[in-house]
Amino acid sequence: MRKNIVAGNWKMNKTLDEGLALAKDVNELLKGTDLKCDVILGTPFIHLASVAKVVDPSKIAISAQNCADKEAGAYTGEVSAAMVKSTGASYVILGHSERRAYYHETPEILKTKVQLALKNGLKVIFCVGEVLEEREQGVYFDVVKAQIESSLFELTADEFAHIVLAYEPVWAIGTGKTATPAQAQEMHAFIRKTVADKYGAEVADNTTILYGGSANPGNAKELFANPDVDGGLIGGASLKPNDFKAVIDAFN
Ligand code: PGA
């Protein structure tokens, strides 16, 4: 059966010292707790190796927020999937709407990044989601389906087992405007059906689908209560240890 996951996405926040303090605080808050979900910290590249050393690996996994679309070599400023893996990270977030919008990551580029991440033993949290205009025009199912198909559907079923999907409606990210539980459930069920049509019901049932976009301690329980919402990708609220813990506690 699929896992429930609460993953933090720190984005471009926290100096190394601040990030280490945050990771230690989260680690402390989870001590002695009987977790009902997997917990992941998605940190900037520079934090990965140090954070991996200060958290309990039986409770907290580490994720990067990006990796290069090239294996290695003369690509100044880039960080490869192999390098991410060597830090102790086990996940990488790919396809976040901020990467698609500000860094022009196309479905083709993302397909390559996904393949390199999997080849290097990383699991992928793959983000999809429509912008407000697409929601208003009623084309959000088509948009999300195309994002999944174009970057993921050349994977084999075995490879796809290492993919976590995250539905993040762009209009809900960092805006304080959350999808309603019904809107989230409707899209998550659609995503699961899309996966089932390609890989079969068993693979679809085993796929974790996270919701992201202004999820917080106040709305997490209601969102996670939906049958096809298997946890969250948490931005702003993951920067405050008590809020992040409260989102994790939504599964208790
Ligand atoms: P948010 O970000 O929780 O701050 O809306 C979520 C995300 O972008 O992953």
PDB file of C-alpha atoms and ligand atoms in Angstrom:
ATOM      1  CA  MET A   1       0.000   0.000   0.000  1.00  0.00           C
ATOM      2  CA  ARG A   2       1.148   3.534  -0.660  1.00  0.00           C
ATOM      3  CA  LYS A   3       2.912   5.670   1.933  1.00  0.00           C
ATOM      4  CA  ASN A   4       1.666   8.879   3.449  1.00  0.00           C
ATOM      5  CA  ILE A   5       4.329  11.574   3.238  1.00  0.00           C
ATOM      6  CA  VAL A   6       4.774  15.079   4.576  1.00  0.00           C
ATOM      7  CA  ALA A   7       7.613  16.796   2.729  1.00  0.00           C
ATOM      8  CA  GLY A   8       8.968  20.254   3.454  1.00  0.00           C
ATOM      9  CA  ASN A   9      10.124  22.449   0.597  1.00  0.00           C
ATOM     10  CA  TRP A  10      12.338  25.117   2.088  1.00  0.00           C
ATOM     11  CA  LYS A  11      12.854  26.771  -1.319  1.00  0.00           C
ATOM     12  CA  MET A  12      15.622  29.437  -1.268  1.00  0.00           C
ATOM     13  CA  ASN A  13      15.436  30.110   2.453  1.00  0.00           C
ATOM     14  CA  LYS A  14      17.832  29.699   5.396  1.00  0.00           C
ATOM     15  CA  THR A  15      21.577  30.126   5.658  1.00  0.00           C
ATOM     16  CA  LEU A  16      23.503  26.983   6.542  1.00  0.00           C
ATOM     17  CA  ASP A  17      23.383  27.706  10.282  1.00  0.00           C
ATOM     18  CA  GLU A  18      19.687  28.563  10.167  1.00  0.00           C
ATOM     19  CA  GLY A  19      18.909  25.459   8.137  1.00  0.00           C
ATOM     20  CA  LEU A  20      20.796  23.215  10.521  1.00  0.00           C
ATOM     21  CA  ALA A  21      18.932  24.760  13.446  1.00  0.00           C
ATOM     22  CA  LEU A  22      15.602  24.161  11.700  1.00  0.00           C
ATOM     23  CA  ALA A  23      16.475  20.549  10.886  1.00  0.00           C
ATOM     24  CA  LYS A  24      17.584  19.933  14.475  1.00  0.00           C
ATOM     25  CA  ASP A  25      14.356  21.478  15.796  1.00  0.00           C
ATOM     26  CA  VAL A  26      12.218  19.255  13.560  1.00  0.00           C
ATOM     27  CA  ASN A  27      14.289  16.230  14.562  1.00  0.00           C
ATOM     28  CA  GLU A  28      13.815  17.087  18.236  1.00  0.00           C
ATOM     29  CA  LEU A  29      10.052  17.526  17.834  1.00  0.00           C
ATOM     30  CA  LEU A  30       9.748  14.102  16.199  1.00  0.00           C
ATOM     31  CA  LYS A  31      11.739  12.279  18.882  1.00  0.00           C
ATOM     32  CA  GLY A  32       9.699   9.626  20.628  1.00  0.00           C
ATOM     33  CA  THR A  33       6.727  10.161  18.312  1.00  0.00           C
ATOM     34  CA  ASP A  34       5.041   7.296  16.539  1.00  0.00           C
ATOM     35  CA  LEU A  35       4.914   8.703  13.021  1.00  0.00           C
ATOM     36  CA  LYS A  36       1.983   7.849  10.774  1.00  0.00           C
ATOM     37  CA  CYS A  37       3.742   9.230   7.717  1.00  0.00           C
ATOM     38  CA  ASP A  38       7.196   9.531   6.196  1.00  0.00           C
ATOM     39  CA  VAL A  39       8.826  12.909   6.723  1.00  0.00           C
ATOM     40  CA  ILE A  40      11.113  14.558   4.172  1.00  0.00           C
ATOM     41  CA  LEU A  41      13.073  17.802   4.383  1.00  0.00           C
ATOM     42  CA  GLY A  42      13.615  19.443   0.982  1.00  0.00           C
ATOM     43  CA  THR A  43      16.586  21.715   1.558  1.00  0.00           C
ATOM     44  CA  PRO A  44      18.826  23.859  -0.642  1.00  0.00           C
ATOM     45  CA  PHE A  45      21.805  21.951  -2.091  1.00  0.00           C
ATOM     46  CA  ILE A  46      24.298  23.458   0.336  1.00  0.00           C
ATOM     47  CA  HIS A  47      22.421  22.095   3.360  1.00  0.00           C
ATOM     48  CA  LEU A  48      21.953  18.516   2.218  1.00  0.00           C
ATOM     49  CA  ALA A  49      25.100  16.831   3.554  1.00  0.00           C
ATOM     50  CA  SER A  50      25.035  18.650   6.902  1.00  0.00           C
ATOM     51  CA  VAL A  51      21.310  18.160   7.485  1.00  0.00           C
ATOM     52  CA  ALA A  52      21.692  14.462   6.686  1.00  0.00           C
ATOM     53  CA  LYS A  53      24.129  14.212   9.620  1.00  0.00           C
ATOM     54  CA  VAL A  54      21.899  15.839  12.254  1.00  0.00           C
ATOM     55  CA  VAL A  55      18.562  14.078  11.702  1.00  0.00           C
ATOM     56  CA  ASP A  56      17.433  10.586  12.632  1.00  0.00           C
ATOM     57  CA  PRO A  57      17.416   8.750   9.294  1.00  0.00           C
ATOM     58  CA  SER A  58      14.791   6.334  10.568  1.00  0.00           C
ATOM     59  CA  LYS A  59      12.368   9.282  10.812  1.00  0.00           C
ATOM     60  CA  ILE A  60      13.532  11.940   8.352  1.00  0.00           C
ATOM     61  CA  ALA A  61      14.651  11.617   4.737  1.00  0.00           C
ATOM     62  CA  ILE A  62      16.402  14.401   2.852  1.00  0.00           C
ATOM     63  CA  SER A  63      15.516  15.813  -0.552  1.00  0.00           C
ATOM     64  CA  ALA A  64      17.092  18.243  -2.980  1.00  0.00           C
ATOM     65  CA  GLN A  65      14.861  20.702  -4.823  1.00  0.00           C
ATOM     66  CA  ASN A  66      16.443  20.247  -8.242  1.00  0.00           C
ATOM     67  CA  CYS A  67      19.239  18.478 -10.076  1.00  0.00           C
ATOM     68  CA  ALA A  68      21.006  18.955 -13.393  1.00  0.00           C
ATOM     69  CA  ASP A  69      19.792  17.563 -16.695  1.00  0.00           C
ATOM     70  CA  LYS A  70      23.361  16.448 -17.457  1.00  0.00           C
ATOM     71  CA  GLU A  71      25.399  13.619 -15.943  1.00  0.00           C
ATOM     72  CA  ALA A  72      28.649  15.454 -15.202  1.00  0.00           C
ATOM     73  CA  GLY A  73      31.204  17.792 -16.704  1.00  0.00           C
ATOM     74  CA  ALA A  74      31.558  21.376 -17.830  1.00  0.00           C
ATOM     75  CA  TYR A  75      28.231  22.776 -16.592  1.00  0.00           C
ATOM     76  CA  THR A  76      29.289  25.581 -14.276  1.00  0.00           C
ATOM     77  CA  GLY A  77      27.006  26.042 -11.307  1.00  0.00           C
ATOM     78  CA  GLU A  78      25.023  22.839 -11.807  1.00  0.00           C
ATOM     79  CA  VAL A  79      24.601  19.954  -9.337  1.00  0.00           C
ATOM     80  CA  SER A  80      24.169  16.445 -10.702  1.00  0.00           C
ATOM     81  CA  ALA A  81      21.856  13.711  -9.457  1.00  0.00           C
ATOM     82  CA  ALA A  82      24.927  11.652  -8.479  1.00  0.00           C
ATOM     83  CA  MET A  83      26.217  14.556  -6.400  1.00  0.00           C
ATOM     84  CA  VAL A  84      22.827  14.940  -4.684  1.00  0.00           C
ATOM     85  CA  LYS A  85      22.764  11.229  -3.920  1.00  0.00           C
ATOM     86  CA  SER A  86      26.302  11.366  -2.454  1.00  0.00           C
ATOM     87  CA  THR A  87      25.157  13.811   0.248  1.00  0.00           C
ATOM     88  CA  GLY A  88      22.835  11.275   1.847  1.00  0.00           C
ATOM     89  CA  ALA A  89      19.717  12.665   0.174  1.00  0.00           C
ATOM     90  CA  SER A  90      17.276  10.070  -1.081  1.00  0.00           C
ATOM     91  CA  TYR A  91      14.794  12.303  -2.932  1.00  0.00           C
ATOM     92  CA  VAL A  92      14.782  15.171  -5.387  1.00  0.00           C
ATOM     93  CA  ILE A  93      11.872  17.526  -6.094  1.00  0.00           C
ATOM     94  CA  LEU A  94      11.511  18.023  -9.859  1.00  0.00           C
ATOM     95  CA  GLY A  95       9.083  20.014 -11.968  1.00  0.00           C
ATOM     96  CA  HIS A  96       8.164  22.552  -9.325  1.00  0.00           C
ATOM     97  CA  SER A  97       6.148  25.362 -10.925  1.00  0.00           C
ATOM     98  CA  GLU A  98       8.784  27.897  -9.857  1.00  0.00           C
ATOM     99  CA  ARG A  99      11.430  25.945 -11.795  1.00  0.00           C
ATOM    100  CA  ARG A 100       9.110  25.633 -14.797  1.00  0.00           C
ATOM    101  CA  ALA A 101       8.201  29.335 -14.756  1.00  0.00           C
ATOM    102  CA  TYR A 102      11.412  31.118 -13.714  1.00  0.00           C
ATOM    103  CA  TYR A 103      14.058  28.713 -15.031  1.00  0.00           C
ATOM    104  CA  HIS A 104      12.213  27.608 -18.158  1.00  0.00           C
ATOM    105  CA  GLU A 105      12.277  23.910 -17.382  1.00  0.00           C
ATOM    106  CA  THR A 106      10.396  22.252 -20.207  1.00  0.00           C
ATOM    107  CA  PRO A 107       8.715  18.820 -20.117  1.00  0.00           C
ATOM    108  CA  GLU A 108      11.649  17.534 -22.194  1.00  0.00           C
ATOM    109  CA  ILE A 109      14.260  18.847 -19.718  1.00  0.00           C
ATOM    110  CA  LEU A 110      12.257  17.439 -16.829  1.00  0.00           C
ATOM    111  CA  LYS A 111      12.060  14.056 -18.492  1.00  0.00           C
ATOM    112  CA  THR A 112      15.857  13.959 -18.650  1.00  0.00           C
ATOM    113  CA  LYS A 113      16.189  15.095 -15.026  1.00  0.00           C
ATOM    114  CA  VAL A 114      13.755  12.399 -13.871  1.00  0.00           C
ATOM    115  CA  GLN A 115      15.683   9.728 -15.745  1.00  0.00           C
ATOM    116  CA  LEU A 116      19.031  10.856 -14.316  1.00  0.00           C
ATOM    117  CA  ALA A 117      17.609  11.052 -10.782  1.00  0.00           C
ATOM    118  CA  LEU A 118      16.246   7.495 -10.985  1.00  0.00           C
ATOM    119  CA  LYS A 119      19.435   6.195 -12.586  1.00  0.00           C
ATOM    120  CA  ASN A 120      21.356   7.561  -9.602  1.00  0.00           C
ATOM    121  CA  GLY A 121      19.100   5.943  -7.031  1.00  0.00           C
ATOM    122  CA  LEU A 122      17.058   8.982  -6.053  1.00  0.00           C
ATOM    123  CA  LYS A 123      13.308   8.959  -5.657  1.00  0.00           C
ATOM    124  CA  VAL A 124      11.516  11.829  -7.364  1.00  0.00           C
ATOM    125  CA  ILE A 125       8.811  14.111  -6.027  1.00  0.00           C
ATOM    126  CA  PHE A 126       7.375  15.269  -9.335  1.00  0.00           C
ATOM    127  CA  CYS A 127       5.223  18.404  -9.204  1.00  0.00           C
ATOM    128  CA  VAL A 128       2.335  19.193 -11.502  1.00  0.00           C
ATOM    129  CA  GLY A 129      -0.382  21.823 -11.402  1.00  0.00           C
ATOM    130  CA  GLU A 130      -2.306  24.399 -13.392  1.00  0.00           C
ATOM    131  CA  VAL A 131      -2.113  28.191 -13.266  1.00  0.00           C
ATOM    132  CA  LEU A 132      -5.171  30.255 -12.332  1.00  0.00           C
ATOM    133  CA  GLU A 133      -6.109  31.007 -15.933  1.00  0.00           C
ATOM    134  CA  GLU A 134      -6.160  27.288 -16.754  1.00  0.00           C
ATOM    135  CA  ARG A 135      -8.321  26.603 -13.698  1.00  0.00           C
ATOM    136  CA  GLU A 136     -10.753  29.329 -14.759  1.00  0.00           C
ATOM    137  CA  GLN A 137     -10.856  28.086 -18.343  1.00  0.00           C
ATOM    138  CA  GLY A 138     -11.668  24.603 -17.112  1.00  0.00           C
ATOM    139  CA  VAL A 139      -8.643  22.976 -18.763  1.00  0.00           C
ATOM    140  CA  TYR A 140      -6.859  21.943 -15.548  1.00  0.00           C
ATOM    141  CA  PHE A 141      -7.300  18.206 -16.045  1.00  0.00           C
ATOM    142  CA  ASP A 142      -5.775  18.410 -19.528  1.00  0.00           C
ATOM    143  CA  VAL A 143      -2.859  20.500 -18.275  1.00  0.00           C
ATOM    144  CA  VAL A 144      -1.991  18.160 -15.427  1.00  0.00           C
ATOM    145  CA  LYS A 145      -2.391  15.057 -17.578  1.00  0.00           C
ATOM    146  CA  ALA A 146      -0.066  16.523 -20.222  1.00  0.00           C
ATOM    147  CA  GLN A 147       2.553  17.378 -17.566  1.00  0.00           C
ATOM    148  CA  ILE A 148       2.518  13.805 -16.272  1.00  0.00           C
ATOM    149  CA  GLU A 149       2.483  12.156 -19.698  1.00  0.00           C
ATOM    150  CA  SER A 150       5.208  14.299 -21.222  1.00  0.00           C
ATOM    151  CA  SER A 151       7.808  13.846 -18.492  1.00  0.00           C
ATOM    152  CA  LEU A 152       7.000  10.502 -16.869  1.00  0.00           C
ATOM    153  CA  PHE A 153       5.187   8.128 -19.179  1.00  0.00           C
ATOM    154  CA  GLU A 154       8.291   6.802 -20.892  1.00  0.00           C
ATOM    155  CA  LEU A 155       9.291   5.236 -17.572  1.00  0.00           C
ATOM    156  CA  THR A 156       8.768   1.531 -17.014  1.00  0.00           C
ATOM    157  CA  ALA A 157       6.349   0.482 -14.262  1.00  0.00           C
ATOM    158  CA  ASP A 158       9.348  -0.481 -12.105  1.00  0.00           C
ATOM    159  CA  GLU A 159      10.848   2.970 -12.558  1.00  0.00           C
ATOM    160  CA  PHE A 160       7.510   4.654 -11.931  1.00  0.00           C
ATOM    161  CA  ALA A 161       7.405   2.996  -8.503  1.00  0.00           C
ATOM    162  CA  HIS A 162      10.085   5.527  -7.446  1.00  0.00           C
ATOM    163  CA  ILE A 163       7.919   8.514  -8.328  1.00  0.00           C
ATOM    164  CA  VAL A 164       5.883  10.502  -5.809  1.00  0.00           C
ATOM    165  CA  LEU A 165       3.478  12.933  -7.456  1.00  0.00           C
ATOM    166  CA  ALA A 166       2.659  16.324  -5.987  1.00  0.00           C
ATOM    167  CA  TYR A 167      -0.377  18.244  -7.179  1.00  0.00           C
ATOM    168  CA  GLU A 168       0.372  21.903  -6.619  1.00  0.00           C
ATOM    169  CA  PRO A 169      -2.151  24.285  -8.173  1.00  0.00           C
ATOM    170  CA  VAL A 170       0.041  27.285  -8.978  1.00  0.00           C
ATOM    171  CA  TRP A 171      -2.646  29.707  -7.802  1.00  0.00           C
ATOM    172  CA  ALA A 172      -2.424  28.176  -4.331  1.00  0.00           C
ATOM    173  CA  ILE A 173       1.366  28.288  -3.895  1.00  0.00           C
ATOM    174  CA  GLY A 174       2.481  30.855  -1.373  1.00  0.00           C
ATOM    175  CA  THR A 175      -0.775  32.758  -1.820  1.00  0.00           C
ATOM    176  CA  GLY A 176      -2.613  31.674   1.302  1.00  0.00           C
ATOM    177  CA  LYS A 177      -5.327  30.441  -1.078  1.00  0.00           C
ATOM    178  CA  THR A 178      -5.668  26.670  -0.678  1.00  0.00           C
ATOM    179  CA  ALA A 179      -7.522  24.320  -2.982  1.00  0.00           C
ATOM    180  CA  THR A 180     -10.643  23.137  -1.199  1.00  0.00           C
ATOM    181  CA  PRO A 181     -10.495  19.539   0.010  1.00  0.00           C
ATOM    182  CA  ALA A 182     -13.020  18.713  -2.737  1.00  0.00           C
ATOM    183  CA  GLN A 183     -10.895  20.360  -5.448  1.00  0.00           C
ATOM    184  CA  ALA A 184      -7.822  18.491  -4.206  1.00  0.00           C
ATOM    185  CA  GLN A 185      -9.612  15.146  -4.046  1.00  0.00           C
ATOM    186  CA  GLU A 186     -11.113  15.625  -7.524  1.00  0.00           C
ATOM    187  CA  MET A 187      -7.688  16.259  -9.067  1.00  0.00           C
ATOM    188  CA  HIS A 188      -5.911  13.558  -7.065  1.00  0.00           C
ATOM    189  CA  ALA A 189      -8.492  10.971  -8.152  1.00  0.00           C
ATOM    190  CA  PHE A 190      -8.008  12.116 -11.738  1.00  0.00           C
ATOM    191  CA  ILE A 191      -4.222  11.808 -11.417  1.00  0.00           C
ATOM    192  CA  ARG A 192      -4.551   8.310  -9.961  1.00  0.00           C
ATOM    193  CA  LYS A 193      -6.821   7.315 -12.846  1.00  0.00           C
ATOM    194  CA  THR A 194      -4.319   8.751 -15.326  1.00  0.00           C
ATOM    195  CA  VAL A 195      -1.605   6.593 -13.745  1.00  0.00           C
ATOM    196  CA  ALA A 196      -3.924   3.556 -13.679  1.00  0.00           C
ATOM    197  CA  ASP A 197      -4.759   3.933 -17.379  1.00  0.00           C
ATOM    198  CA  LYS A 198      -1.047   3.806 -18.192  1.00  0.00           C
ATOM    199  CA  TYR A 199       0.457   1.450 -15.599  1.00  0.00           C
ATOM    200  CA  GLY A 200      -2.532  -0.432 -14.178  1.00  0.00           C
ATOM    201  CA  ALA A 201      -4.536  -0.209 -10.975  1.00  0.00           C
ATOM    202  CA  GLU A 202      -1.897  -1.740  -8.722  1.00  0.00           C
ATOM    203  CA  VAL A 203       0.803   0.788  -9.627  1.00  0.00           C
ATOM    204  CA  ALA A 204      -1.739   3.607  -9.301  1.00  0.00           C
ATOM    205  CA  ASP A 205      -2.852   2.367  -5.875  1.00  0.00           C
ATOM    206  CA  ASN A 206       0.759   2.299  -4.737  1.00  0.00           C
ATOM    207  CA  THR A 207       1.524   5.840  -5.946  1.00  0.00           C
ATOM    208  CA  THR A 208       1.720   8.524  -3.286  1.00  0.00           C
ATOM    209  CA  ILE A 209       0.055  11.752  -4.418  1.00  0.00           C
ATOM    210  CA  LEU A 210       0.789  14.831  -2.307  1.00  0.00           C
ATOM    211  CA  TYR A 211      -1.086  18.107  -2.209  1.00  0.00           C
ATOM    212  CA  GLY A 212       0.877  21.367  -2.139  1.00  0.00           C
ATOM    213  CA  GLY A 213      -0.161  24.994  -2.006  1.00  0.00           C
ATOM    214  CA  SER A 214      -0.648  26.932   1.224  1.00  0.00           C
ATOM    215  CA  ALA A 215      -1.124  23.742   3.232  1.00  0.00           C
ATOM    216  CA  ASN A 216      -0.757  24.535   6.922  1.00  0.00           C
ATOM    217  CA  PRO A 217      -1.726  23.283  10.394  1.00  0.00           C
ATOM    218  CA  GLY A 218      -5.199  24.786   9.943  1.00  0.00           C
ATOM    219  CA  ASN A 219      -6.158  22.921   6.769  1.00  0.00           C
ATOM    220  CA  ALA A 220      -3.916  19.843   6.617  1.00  0.00           C
ATOM    221  CA  LYS A 221      -6.253  17.480   8.430  1.00  0.00           C
ATOM    222  CA  GLU A 222      -9.158  18.231   6.119  1.00  0.00           C
ATOM    223  CA  LEU A 223      -6.974  17.919   3.025  1.00  0.00           C
ATOM    224  CA  PHE A 224      -5.276  14.687   4.111  1.00  0.00           C
ATOM    225  CA  ALA A 225      -8.622  13.110   5.068  1.00  0.00           C
ATOM    226  CA  ASN A 226      -9.440  12.659   1.370  1.00  0.00           C
ATOM    227  CA  PRO A 227      -8.931   9.134   0.060  1.00  0.00           C
ATOM    228  CA  ASP A 228      -6.572  10.155  -2.745  1.00  0.00           C
ATOM    229  CA  VAL A 229      -4.584  12.801  -0.836  1.00  0.00           C
ATOM    230  CA  ASP A 230      -1.596  10.991   0.664  1.00  0.00           C
ATOM    231  CA  GLY A 231       0.082  13.925   2.359  1.00  0.00           C
ATOM    232  CA  GLY A 232       1.560  17.275   1.483  1.00  0.00           C
ATOM    233  CA  LEU A 233       4.430  19.208  -0.025  1.00  0.00           C
ATOM    234  CA  ILE A 234       4.744  22.081   2.391  1.00  0.00           C
ATOM    235  CA  GLY A 235       6.472  25.372   1.608  1.00  0.00           C
ATOM    236  CA  GLY A 236       5.964  28.271   4.011  1.00  0.00           C
ATOM    237  CA  ALA A 237       4.773  26.149   6.929  1.00  0.00           C
ATOM    238  CA  SER A 238       7.860  23.905   6.678  1.00  0.00           C
ATOM    239  CA  LEU A 239      10.070  26.826   7.750  1.00  0.00           C
ATOM    240  CA  LYS A 240       8.478  26.882  11.207  1.00  0.00           C
ATOM    241  CA  PRO A 241       9.231  23.696  13.128  1.00  0.00           C
ATOM    242  CA  ASN A 242       6.050  23.726  15.194  1.00  0.00           C
ATOM    243  CA  ASP A 243       3.862  24.347  12.162  1.00  0.00           C
ATOM    244  CA  PHE A 244       5.610  21.589  10.220  1.00  0.00           C
ATOM    245  CA  LYS A 245       5.153  19.211  13.155  1.00  0.00           C
ATOM    246  CA  ALA A 246       1.478  20.190  13.345  1.00  0.00           C
ATOM    247  CA  VAL A 247       1.029  19.315   9.657  1.00  0.00           C
ATOM    248  CA  ILE A 248       2.694  15.926  10.316  1.00  0.00           C
ATOM    249  CA  ASP A 249       0.340  15.467  13.275  1.00  0.00           C
ATOM    250  CA  ALA A 250      -2.625  15.856  10.936  1.00  0.00           C
ATOM    251  CA  PHE A 251      -2.104  12.139  10.248  1.00  0.00           C
ATOM    252  CA  ASN A 252      -2.548  11.205  13.911  1.00  0.00           C
TER     253      ASN A 252
HETATM  254  P1  PGA B   1       3.488  26.870   0.029  1.00  0.00           P
HETATM  255  O1  PGA B   1       4.463  26.209  -1.062  1.00  0.00           O
HETATM  256  O2  PGA B   1       3.149  25.805   1.034  1.00  0.00           O
HETATM  257  O3  PGA B   1       4.299  27.984   0.628  1.00  0.00           O
HETATM  258  O4  PGA B   1       2.286  27.367  -0.708  1.00  0.00           O
HETATM  259  C1  PGA B   1       4.256  24.886  -1.495  1.00  0.00           C
HETATM  260  C2  PGA B   1       5.243  24.554  -2.585  1.00  0.00           C
HETATM  261  O5  PGA B   1       5.524  25.408  -3.443  1.00  0.00           O
HETATM  262  O6  PGA B   1       5.791  23.433  -2.622  1.00  0.00           O
END
